[in-house]
Amino acid sequence: MENLRLSPLISEEEIQERVRKIGAAITDKFRGQELVVVGVLKGSFMFYADLIRAIDTDLTCDFCAVSSYADGIVSSGEVKVTLDLSRSIRDRNVIVVEDIVDTGLTMNFLKRHLAVHKPKSITTASLLIKPDALKEKCDVDFVGFKIPNDFVVGYGLDYQGYFRNLPYIAQVSNIN
Ligand code: 5GP
C-alpha cells in the first residue's frame, strides 16, 4: 500500500457528531416503535455499530451482504445477494444501513429486494453519498455526508481489503 496517498476528508470528530445526529433523528422518527436495523456488510460495520448506539428505541440487528464491486475501484454494475437476512422482516420497520451510495444501484437493488418480504416500512441511511456518481435516482432518508466523486477509504470502507480500521474518511490516490 506504499504507493497510495491518503488525504483526510472527514475527521473522526465530524463523523461522530453527524452519526449522533442521525441516531437522534431516527429515534424521533420511530419513538415507541420497534426497528430492525440491517447492516450491509462489510463496509457499513463501523457506521452501523456507532449508529445503533445512538438510536434510543427497541431494535434488533440483522445483516446482509451484496457484491457489487470486484476488488478494485471500478463498479461492475452487477449486484447480487451473498448473505441474506436471518429473520423475517414482514410487518417490521426496517432501516437499511449502507456505507456509501455511489451509482445508487446497490441501494435501489436492496430496497427492491427487501420490499419483496413485505416490511411495514423501509428507511435508508448511508454515511456517504456521491451525488455526481449517481446513475439512477436514489432517495436516501438519512445521509451523513455528500462527497465528491473520488474513491474513499476508512471508517469501514476499504481498498482491496485494507484501511477499514481508519477512524476517519480519506481520499485515496495512486502516486505512481
Ligand atoms: P453503488 O452500487 O452505489 O455504485 O456502490 C455501492 C457500493 O460500492 C458501496 O457499498 C461500496 O462497497 C462500494 N463503493 C462505492 N464507492 C466507494 C468508495 O469510494 N470507496 C469504497 N471503499 N467503496 C466504494
PDB file of C-alpha atoms and ligand atoms in Angstrom, residues 40 43 66 68-69 73 75 79 98-107 130 134 147 150-154 157-159, ligand 1:
ATOM      1  CA  VAL A  40     -24.904  -4.063   4.586  1.00  0.00           C
ATOM      2  CA  GLY A  43     -18.387  -1.614   4.568  1.00  0.00           C
ATOM      3  CA  VAL A  66     -24.123  -7.923  -1.586  1.00  0.00           C
ATOM      4  CA  SER A  68     -21.279  -5.002  -6.424  1.00  0.00           C
ATOM      5  CA  TYR A  69     -17.607  -4.232  -6.828  1.00  0.00           C
ATOM      6  CA  ILE A  73     -12.140   0.914  -7.784  1.00  0.00           C
ATOM      7  CA  SER A  75     -18.072  -0.780 -10.328  1.00  0.00           C
ATOM      8  CA  VAL A  79     -25.494  -6.586  -7.667  1.00  0.00           C
ATOM      9  CA  GLU A  98     -25.047   1.458   3.945  1.00  0.00           C
ATOM     10  CA  ASP A  99     -21.532   2.849   3.971  1.00  0.00           C
ATOM     11  CA  ILE A 100     -21.736   4.744   0.693  1.00  0.00           C
ATOM     12  CA  VAL A 101     -24.110   5.366  -2.195  1.00  0.00           C
ATOM     13  CA  ASP A 102     -22.099   5.727  -5.382  1.00  0.00           C
ATOM     14  CA  THR A 103     -24.058   4.831  -8.554  1.00  0.00           C
ATOM     15  CA  GLY A 104     -27.155   4.103  -6.432  1.00  0.00           C
ATOM     16  CA  LEU A 105     -27.543   0.634  -7.961  1.00  0.00           C
ATOM     17  CA  THR A 106     -26.877  -1.256  -4.715  1.00  0.00           C
ATOM     18  CA  MET A 107     -29.237   0.790  -2.547  1.00  0.00           C
ATOM     19  CA  LYS A 130     -21.542  10.813  -4.131  1.00  0.00           C
ATOM     20  CA  LEU A 134     -25.469   8.525  -9.300  1.00  0.00           C
ATOM     21  CA  ILE A 147     -18.709  13.850  -1.003  1.00  0.00           C
ATOM     22  CA  ASP A 150     -13.470  10.278  -5.604  1.00  0.00           C
ATOM     23  CA  PHE A 151     -12.606   6.892  -4.129  1.00  0.00           C
ATOM     24  CA  VAL A 152     -12.557   6.983  -0.326  1.00  0.00           C
ATOM     25  CA  VAL A 153     -11.461   4.616   2.442  1.00  0.00           C
ATOM     26  CA  GLY A 154     -11.648   4.402   6.219  1.00  0.00           C
ATOM     27  CA  LEU A 157     -14.581   1.370   3.764  1.00  0.00           C
ATOM     28  CA  ASP A 158     -11.716  -0.494   2.132  1.00  0.00           C
ATOM     29  CA  TYR A 159      -9.334  -0.563  -0.760  1.00  0.00           C
TER      30      TYR A 159
HETATM   31  P1  5GP B   1     -23.151   1.652  -5.817  1.00  0.00           P
HETATM   32  O1  5GP B   1     -23.985   0.448  -6.107  1.00  0.00           O
HETATM   33  O2  5GP B   1     -23.941   2.787  -5.198  1.00  0.00           O
HETATM   34  O3  5GP B   1     -22.396   2.097  -7.034  1.00  0.00           O
HETATM   35  O4  5GP B   1     -21.999   1.219  -4.851  1.00  0.00           O
HETATM   36  C1  5GP B   1     -22.189   0.896  -3.552  1.00  0.00           C
HETATM   37  C2  5GP B   1     -21.003   0.127  -3.024  1.00  0.00           C
HETATM   38  O5  5GP B   1     -19.794   0.367  -3.781  1.00  0.00           O
HETATM   39  C3  5GP B   1     -20.682   0.560  -1.625  1.00  0.00           C
HETATM   40  O6  5GP B   1     -21.434  -0.149  -0.681  1.00  0.00           O
HETATM   41  C4  5GP B   1     -19.190   0.281  -1.539  1.00  0.00           C
HETATM   42  O7  5GP B   1     -18.975  -1.055  -1.180  1.00  0.00           O
HETATM   43  C5  5GP B   1     -18.672   0.480  -2.946  1.00  0.00           C
HETATM   44  N1  5GP B   1     -18.092   1.830  -3.132  1.00  0.00           N
HETATM   45  C6  5GP B   1     -18.568   2.833  -3.894  1.00  0.00           C
HETATM   46  N2  5GP B   1     -17.785   3.926  -3.828  1.00  0.00           N
HETATM   47  C7  5GP B   1     -16.778   3.598  -2.987  1.00  0.00           C
HETATM   48  C8  5GP B   1     -15.632   4.319  -2.494  1.00  0.00           C
HETATM   49  O8  5GP B   1     -15.376   5.500  -2.785  1.00  0.00           O
HETATM   50  N3  5GP B   1     -14.829   3.642  -1.629  1.00  0.00           N
HETATM   51  C9  5GP B   1     -15.056   2.366  -1.253  1.00  0.00           C
HETATM   52  N4  5GP B   1     -14.203   1.813  -0.411  1.00  0.00           N
HETATM   53  N5  5GP B   1     -16.114   1.654  -1.699  1.00  0.00           N
HETATM   54  C10 5GP B   1     -16.966   2.269  -2.562  1.00  0.00           C
END
